[in-house]
PDB file of C-alpha atoms and ligand atoms in Angstrom:
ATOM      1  CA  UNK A 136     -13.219 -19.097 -13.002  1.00  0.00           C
ATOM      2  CA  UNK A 137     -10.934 -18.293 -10.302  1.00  0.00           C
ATOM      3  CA  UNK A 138     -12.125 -15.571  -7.658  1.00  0.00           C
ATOM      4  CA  UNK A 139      -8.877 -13.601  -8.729  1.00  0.00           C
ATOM      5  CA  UNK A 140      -9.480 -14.234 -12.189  1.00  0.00           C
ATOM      6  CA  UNK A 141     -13.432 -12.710 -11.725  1.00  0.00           C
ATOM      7  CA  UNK A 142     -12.151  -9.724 -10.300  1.00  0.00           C
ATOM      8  CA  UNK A 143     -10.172  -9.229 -13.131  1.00  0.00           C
ATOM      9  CA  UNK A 144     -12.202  -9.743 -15.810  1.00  0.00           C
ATOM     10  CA  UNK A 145     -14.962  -7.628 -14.172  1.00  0.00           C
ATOM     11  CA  UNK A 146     -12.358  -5.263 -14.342  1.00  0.00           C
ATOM     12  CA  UNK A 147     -11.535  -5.972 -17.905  1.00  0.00           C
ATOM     13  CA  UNK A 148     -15.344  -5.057 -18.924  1.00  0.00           C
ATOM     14  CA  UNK A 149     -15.543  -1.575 -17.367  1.00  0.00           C
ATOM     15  CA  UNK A 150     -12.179  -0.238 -18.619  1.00  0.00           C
ATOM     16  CA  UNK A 151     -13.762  -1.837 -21.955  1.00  0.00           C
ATOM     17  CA  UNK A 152     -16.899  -0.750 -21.626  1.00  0.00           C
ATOM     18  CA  UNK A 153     -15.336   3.004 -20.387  1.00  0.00           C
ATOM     19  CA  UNK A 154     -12.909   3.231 -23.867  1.00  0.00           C
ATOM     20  CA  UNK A 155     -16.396   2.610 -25.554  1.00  0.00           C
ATOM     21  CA  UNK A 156     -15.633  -0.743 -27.169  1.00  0.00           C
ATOM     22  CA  UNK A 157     -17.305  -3.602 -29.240  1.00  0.00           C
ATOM     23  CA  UNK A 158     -18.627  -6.227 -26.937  1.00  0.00           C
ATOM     24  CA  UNK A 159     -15.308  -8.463 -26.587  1.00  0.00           C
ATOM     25  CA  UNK A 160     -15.563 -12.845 -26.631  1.00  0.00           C
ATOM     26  CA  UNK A 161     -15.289 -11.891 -22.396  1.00  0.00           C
ATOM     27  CA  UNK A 162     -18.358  -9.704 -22.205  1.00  0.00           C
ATOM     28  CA  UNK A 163     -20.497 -11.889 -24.421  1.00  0.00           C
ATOM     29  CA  UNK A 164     -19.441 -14.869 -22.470  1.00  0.00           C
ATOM     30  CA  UNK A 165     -19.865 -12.957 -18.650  1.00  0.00           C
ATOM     31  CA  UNK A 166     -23.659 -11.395 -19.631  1.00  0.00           C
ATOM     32  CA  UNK A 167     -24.586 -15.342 -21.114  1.00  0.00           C
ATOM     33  CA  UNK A 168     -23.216 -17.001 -18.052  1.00  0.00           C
ATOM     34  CA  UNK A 169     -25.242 -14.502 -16.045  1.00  0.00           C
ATOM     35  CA  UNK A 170     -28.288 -14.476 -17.987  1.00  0.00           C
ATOM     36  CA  UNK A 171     -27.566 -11.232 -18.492  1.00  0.00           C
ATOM     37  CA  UNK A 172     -29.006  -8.779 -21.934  1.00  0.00           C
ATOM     38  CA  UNK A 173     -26.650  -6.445 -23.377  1.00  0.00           C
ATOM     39  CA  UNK A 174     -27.438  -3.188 -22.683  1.00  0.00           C
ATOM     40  CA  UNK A 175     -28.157  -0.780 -24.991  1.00  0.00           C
ATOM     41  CA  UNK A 176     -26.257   3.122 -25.531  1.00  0.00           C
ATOM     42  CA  UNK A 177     -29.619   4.853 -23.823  1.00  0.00           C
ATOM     43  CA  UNK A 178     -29.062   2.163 -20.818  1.00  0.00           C
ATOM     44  CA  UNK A 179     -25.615   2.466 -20.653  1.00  0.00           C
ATOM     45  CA  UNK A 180     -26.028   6.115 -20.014  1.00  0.00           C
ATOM     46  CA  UNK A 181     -27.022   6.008 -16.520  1.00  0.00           C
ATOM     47  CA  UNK A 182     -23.930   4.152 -15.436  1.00  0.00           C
ATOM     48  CA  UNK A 183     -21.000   5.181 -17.836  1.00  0.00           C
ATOM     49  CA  UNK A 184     -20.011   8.510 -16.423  1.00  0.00           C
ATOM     50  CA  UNK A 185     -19.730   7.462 -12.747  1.00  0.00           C
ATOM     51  CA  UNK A 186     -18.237   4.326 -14.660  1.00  0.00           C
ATOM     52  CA  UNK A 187     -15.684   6.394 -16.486  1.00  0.00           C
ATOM     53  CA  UNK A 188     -14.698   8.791 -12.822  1.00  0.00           C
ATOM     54  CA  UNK A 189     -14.279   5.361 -11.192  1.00  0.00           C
ATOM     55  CA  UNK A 190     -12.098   3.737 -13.744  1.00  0.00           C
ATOM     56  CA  UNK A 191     -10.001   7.463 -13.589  1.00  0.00           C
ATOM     57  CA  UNK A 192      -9.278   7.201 -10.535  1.00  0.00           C
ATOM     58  CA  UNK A 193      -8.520   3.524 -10.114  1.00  0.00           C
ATOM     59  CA  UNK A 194      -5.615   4.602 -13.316  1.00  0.00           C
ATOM     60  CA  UNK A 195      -4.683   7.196 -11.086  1.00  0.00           C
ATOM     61  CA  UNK A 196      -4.776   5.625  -7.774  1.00  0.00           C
ATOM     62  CA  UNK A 197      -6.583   8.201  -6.157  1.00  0.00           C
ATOM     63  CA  UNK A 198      -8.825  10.336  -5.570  1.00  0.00           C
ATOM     64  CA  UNK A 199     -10.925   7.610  -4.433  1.00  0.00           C
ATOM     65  CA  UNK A 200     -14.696   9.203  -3.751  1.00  0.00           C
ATOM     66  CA  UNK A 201     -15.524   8.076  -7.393  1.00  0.00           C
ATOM     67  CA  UNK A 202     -15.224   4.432  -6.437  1.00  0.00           C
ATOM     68  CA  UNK A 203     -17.501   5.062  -3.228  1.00  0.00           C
ATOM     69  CA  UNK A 204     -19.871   7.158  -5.242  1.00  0.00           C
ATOM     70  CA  UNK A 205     -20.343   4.577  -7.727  1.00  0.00           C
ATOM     71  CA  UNK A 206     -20.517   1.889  -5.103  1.00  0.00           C
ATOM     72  CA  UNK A 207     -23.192   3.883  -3.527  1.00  0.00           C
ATOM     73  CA  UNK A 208     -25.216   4.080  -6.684  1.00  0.00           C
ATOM     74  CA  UNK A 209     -25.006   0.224  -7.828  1.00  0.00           C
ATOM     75  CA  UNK A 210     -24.192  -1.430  -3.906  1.00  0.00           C
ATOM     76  CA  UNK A 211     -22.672  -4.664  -4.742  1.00  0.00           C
ATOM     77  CA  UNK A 212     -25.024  -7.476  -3.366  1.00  0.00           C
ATOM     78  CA  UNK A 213     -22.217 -10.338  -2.647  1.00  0.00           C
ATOM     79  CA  UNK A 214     -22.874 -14.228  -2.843  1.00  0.00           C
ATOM     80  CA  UNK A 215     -20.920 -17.459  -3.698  1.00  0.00           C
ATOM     81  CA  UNK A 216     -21.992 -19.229  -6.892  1.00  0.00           C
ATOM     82  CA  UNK A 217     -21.368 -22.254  -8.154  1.00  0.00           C
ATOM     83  CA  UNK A 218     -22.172 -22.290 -11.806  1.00  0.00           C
ATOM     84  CA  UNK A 219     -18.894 -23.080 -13.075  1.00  0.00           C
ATOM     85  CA  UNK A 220     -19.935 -26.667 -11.065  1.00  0.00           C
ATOM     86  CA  UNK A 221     -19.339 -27.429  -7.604  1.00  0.00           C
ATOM     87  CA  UNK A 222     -16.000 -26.582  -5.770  1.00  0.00           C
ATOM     88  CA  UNK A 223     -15.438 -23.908  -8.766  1.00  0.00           C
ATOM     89  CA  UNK A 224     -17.056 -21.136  -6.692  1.00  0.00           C
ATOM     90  CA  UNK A 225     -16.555 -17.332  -6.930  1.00  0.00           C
ATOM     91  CA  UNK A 226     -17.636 -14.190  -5.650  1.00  0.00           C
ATOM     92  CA  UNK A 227     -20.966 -12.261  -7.259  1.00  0.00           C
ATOM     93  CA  UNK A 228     -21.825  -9.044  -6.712  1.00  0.00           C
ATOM     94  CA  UNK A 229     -25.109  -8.810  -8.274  1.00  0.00           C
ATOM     95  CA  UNK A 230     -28.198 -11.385  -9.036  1.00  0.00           C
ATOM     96  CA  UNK A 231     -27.978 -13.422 -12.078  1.00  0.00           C
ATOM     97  CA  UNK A 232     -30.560 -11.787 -14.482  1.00  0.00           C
ATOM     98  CA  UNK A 233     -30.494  -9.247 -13.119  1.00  0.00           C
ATOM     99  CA  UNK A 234     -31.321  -5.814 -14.956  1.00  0.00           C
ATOM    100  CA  UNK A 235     -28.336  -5.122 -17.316  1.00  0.00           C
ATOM    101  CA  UNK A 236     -27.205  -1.936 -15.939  1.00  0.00           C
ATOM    102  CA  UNK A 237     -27.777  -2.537 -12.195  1.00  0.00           C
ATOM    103  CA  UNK A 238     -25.536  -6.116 -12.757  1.00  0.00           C
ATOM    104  CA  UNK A 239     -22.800  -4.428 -14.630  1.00  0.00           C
ATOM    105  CA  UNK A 240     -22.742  -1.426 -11.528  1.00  0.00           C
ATOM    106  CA  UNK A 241     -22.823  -3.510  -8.978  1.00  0.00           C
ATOM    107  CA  UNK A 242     -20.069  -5.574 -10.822  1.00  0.00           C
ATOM    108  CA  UNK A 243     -17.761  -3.157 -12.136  1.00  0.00           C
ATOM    109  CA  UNK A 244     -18.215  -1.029  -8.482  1.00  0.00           C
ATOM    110  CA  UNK A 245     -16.830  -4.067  -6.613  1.00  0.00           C
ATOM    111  CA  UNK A 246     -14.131  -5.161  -8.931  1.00  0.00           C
ATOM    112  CA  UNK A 247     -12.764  -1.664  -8.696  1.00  0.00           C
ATOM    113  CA  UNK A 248     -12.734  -1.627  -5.301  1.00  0.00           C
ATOM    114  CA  UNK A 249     -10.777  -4.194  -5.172  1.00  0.00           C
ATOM    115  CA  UNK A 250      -7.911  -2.681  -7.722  1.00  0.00           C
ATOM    116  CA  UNK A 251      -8.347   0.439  -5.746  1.00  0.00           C
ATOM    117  CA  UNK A 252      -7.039  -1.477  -2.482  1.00  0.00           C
ATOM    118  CA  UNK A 253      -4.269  -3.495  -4.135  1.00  0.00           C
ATOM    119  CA  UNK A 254      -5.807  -6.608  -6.107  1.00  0.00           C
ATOM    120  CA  UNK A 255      -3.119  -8.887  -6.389  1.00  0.00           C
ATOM    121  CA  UNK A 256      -3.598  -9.400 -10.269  1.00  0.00           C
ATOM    122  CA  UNK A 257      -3.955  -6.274 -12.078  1.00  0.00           C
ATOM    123  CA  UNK A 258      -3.926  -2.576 -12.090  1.00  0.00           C
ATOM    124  CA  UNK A 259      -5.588  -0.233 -14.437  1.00  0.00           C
ATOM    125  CA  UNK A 260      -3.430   2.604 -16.324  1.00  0.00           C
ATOM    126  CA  UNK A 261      -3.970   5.661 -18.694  1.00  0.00           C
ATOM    127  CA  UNK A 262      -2.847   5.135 -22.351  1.00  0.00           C
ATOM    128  CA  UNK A 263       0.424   6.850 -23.063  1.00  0.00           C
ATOM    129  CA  UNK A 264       0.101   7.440 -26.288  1.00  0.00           C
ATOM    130  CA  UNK A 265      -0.157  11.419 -26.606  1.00  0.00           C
ATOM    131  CA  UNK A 266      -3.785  12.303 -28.338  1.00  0.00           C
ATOM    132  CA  UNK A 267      -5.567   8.760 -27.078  1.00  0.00           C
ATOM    133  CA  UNK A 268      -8.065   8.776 -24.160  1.00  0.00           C
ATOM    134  CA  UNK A 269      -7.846   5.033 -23.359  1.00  0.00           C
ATOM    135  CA  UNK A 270      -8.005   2.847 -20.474  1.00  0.00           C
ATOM    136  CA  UNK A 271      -6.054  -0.452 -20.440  1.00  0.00           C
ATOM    137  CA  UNK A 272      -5.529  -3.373 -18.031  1.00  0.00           C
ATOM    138  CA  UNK A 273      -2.359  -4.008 -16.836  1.00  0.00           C
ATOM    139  CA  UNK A 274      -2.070  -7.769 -15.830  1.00  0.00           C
ATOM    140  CA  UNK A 275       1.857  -8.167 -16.839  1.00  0.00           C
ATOM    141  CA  UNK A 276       3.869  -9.267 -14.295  1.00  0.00           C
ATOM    142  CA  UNK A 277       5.952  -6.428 -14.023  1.00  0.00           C
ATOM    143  CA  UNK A 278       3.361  -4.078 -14.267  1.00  0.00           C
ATOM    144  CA  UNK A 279       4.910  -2.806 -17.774  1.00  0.00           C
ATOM    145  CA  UNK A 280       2.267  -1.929 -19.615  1.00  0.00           C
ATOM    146  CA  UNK A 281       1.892   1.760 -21.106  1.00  0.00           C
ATOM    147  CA  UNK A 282      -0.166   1.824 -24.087  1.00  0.00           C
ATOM    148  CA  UNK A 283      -4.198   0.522 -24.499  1.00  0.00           C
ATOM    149  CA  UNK A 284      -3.211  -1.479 -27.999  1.00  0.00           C
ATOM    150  CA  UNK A 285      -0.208  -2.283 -30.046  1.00  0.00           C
ATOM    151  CA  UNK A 286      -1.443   0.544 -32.829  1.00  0.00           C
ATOM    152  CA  UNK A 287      -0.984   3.043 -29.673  1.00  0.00           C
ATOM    153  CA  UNK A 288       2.513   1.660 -28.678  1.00  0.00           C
ATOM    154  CA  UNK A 289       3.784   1.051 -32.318  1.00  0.00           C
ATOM    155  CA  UNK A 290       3.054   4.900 -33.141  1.00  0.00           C
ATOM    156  CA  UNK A 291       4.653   5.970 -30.095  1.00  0.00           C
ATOM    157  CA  UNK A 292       7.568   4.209 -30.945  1.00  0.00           C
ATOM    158  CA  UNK A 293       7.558   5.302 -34.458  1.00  0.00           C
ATOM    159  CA  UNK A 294       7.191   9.398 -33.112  1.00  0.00           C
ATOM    160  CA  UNK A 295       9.792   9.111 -30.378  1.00  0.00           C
ATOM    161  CA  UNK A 296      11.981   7.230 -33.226  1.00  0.00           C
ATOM    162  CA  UNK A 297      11.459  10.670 -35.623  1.00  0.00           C
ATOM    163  CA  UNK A 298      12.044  12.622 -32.799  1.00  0.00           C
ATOM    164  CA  UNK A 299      15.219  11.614 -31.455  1.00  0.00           C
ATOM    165  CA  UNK A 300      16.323  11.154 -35.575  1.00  0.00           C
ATOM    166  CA  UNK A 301      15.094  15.153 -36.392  1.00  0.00           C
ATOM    167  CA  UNK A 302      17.899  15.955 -33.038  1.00  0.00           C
ATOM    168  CA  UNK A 303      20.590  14.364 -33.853  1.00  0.00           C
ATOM    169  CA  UNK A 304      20.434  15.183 -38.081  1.00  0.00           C
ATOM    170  CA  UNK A 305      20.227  18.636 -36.662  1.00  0.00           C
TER     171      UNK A 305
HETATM  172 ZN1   ZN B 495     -20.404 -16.100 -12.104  1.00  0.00          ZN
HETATM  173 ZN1   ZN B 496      -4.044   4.219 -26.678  1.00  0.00          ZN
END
């Protein structure tokens, strides 16, 4: 996995785990290649709200004392590992095995530090679609992206469509 690549996917997990979302193939695959449990809701709880300020103000690009408060709560410990086999090393920011919720702080923390300050691969952005409270990860290269899921952009569509119909029949 490419040190870019980590960043983003770390980043992938907290906007998931921040919309409240199934475990994806990517989070299965991240806590298995860490040695890593799943956490449970009760677990979860201690992280998720400084996870969800963090994430906000990452889509917002500022203000940024959630991503310092939650970087003060789970410091990232940074290594180089080479599990994906040697000369395939990236960045870690917590232990492998490590307690679930501590990993995924420490994790998530540093990979939105890094979208905070510019990553080179992707932002994060509020859904756009009018009643949903989404997240999504925006790793197009034009930085298009607007909506957390084709349902969400579809309907948009579809309501702007109705709209601009209901004027002009007028
Ligand atoms: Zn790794
Ligand atoms: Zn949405």
């Amino acid at each position: 996995m490419r040190y870019v690549a980590y960043i983003g996917n770390l980043t992938r997990m907290a906007v998931e785990l921040v919309n409240g979302e199934e475990p994806s193939e990517l989070r299965r695959e991240f806590f298995l290649q860490h040695h890593v449990a799943e956490p449970d809701a009760d677990e979860l709880g201690g992280l998720l709200p400084y996870l969800r300020e963090a994430v906000a103000a990452v889509a917002d690009g500022a203000p940024i004392a959630p991503v310092n408060l939650l970087l003060e709560r789970f410091p990232p410990l940074v290594y180089v590992s080479e599990h994906d086999g040697e000369g395939q090393q990236h960045l870690h920011f917590a232990c492998d095995g490590e307690e679930p919720v501590a990993w995924l702080g420490r994790s998530c923390a540093a990979a939105l530090a890094h979208v905070i300050c510019g990553d080179p691969d992707v932002t994060v952005g509020r859904c756009q679609a009018g009643d949903c409270v989404r997240f999504y990860v925006d790793d197009s290269r034009n930085r298009s992206r607007r909506f957390c899921s084709n349902t969400c952009a579809s309907r948009t569509t579809v309501a702007a469509y109705r709209a601009r119909r209901k004027a002009t029949t007028r």
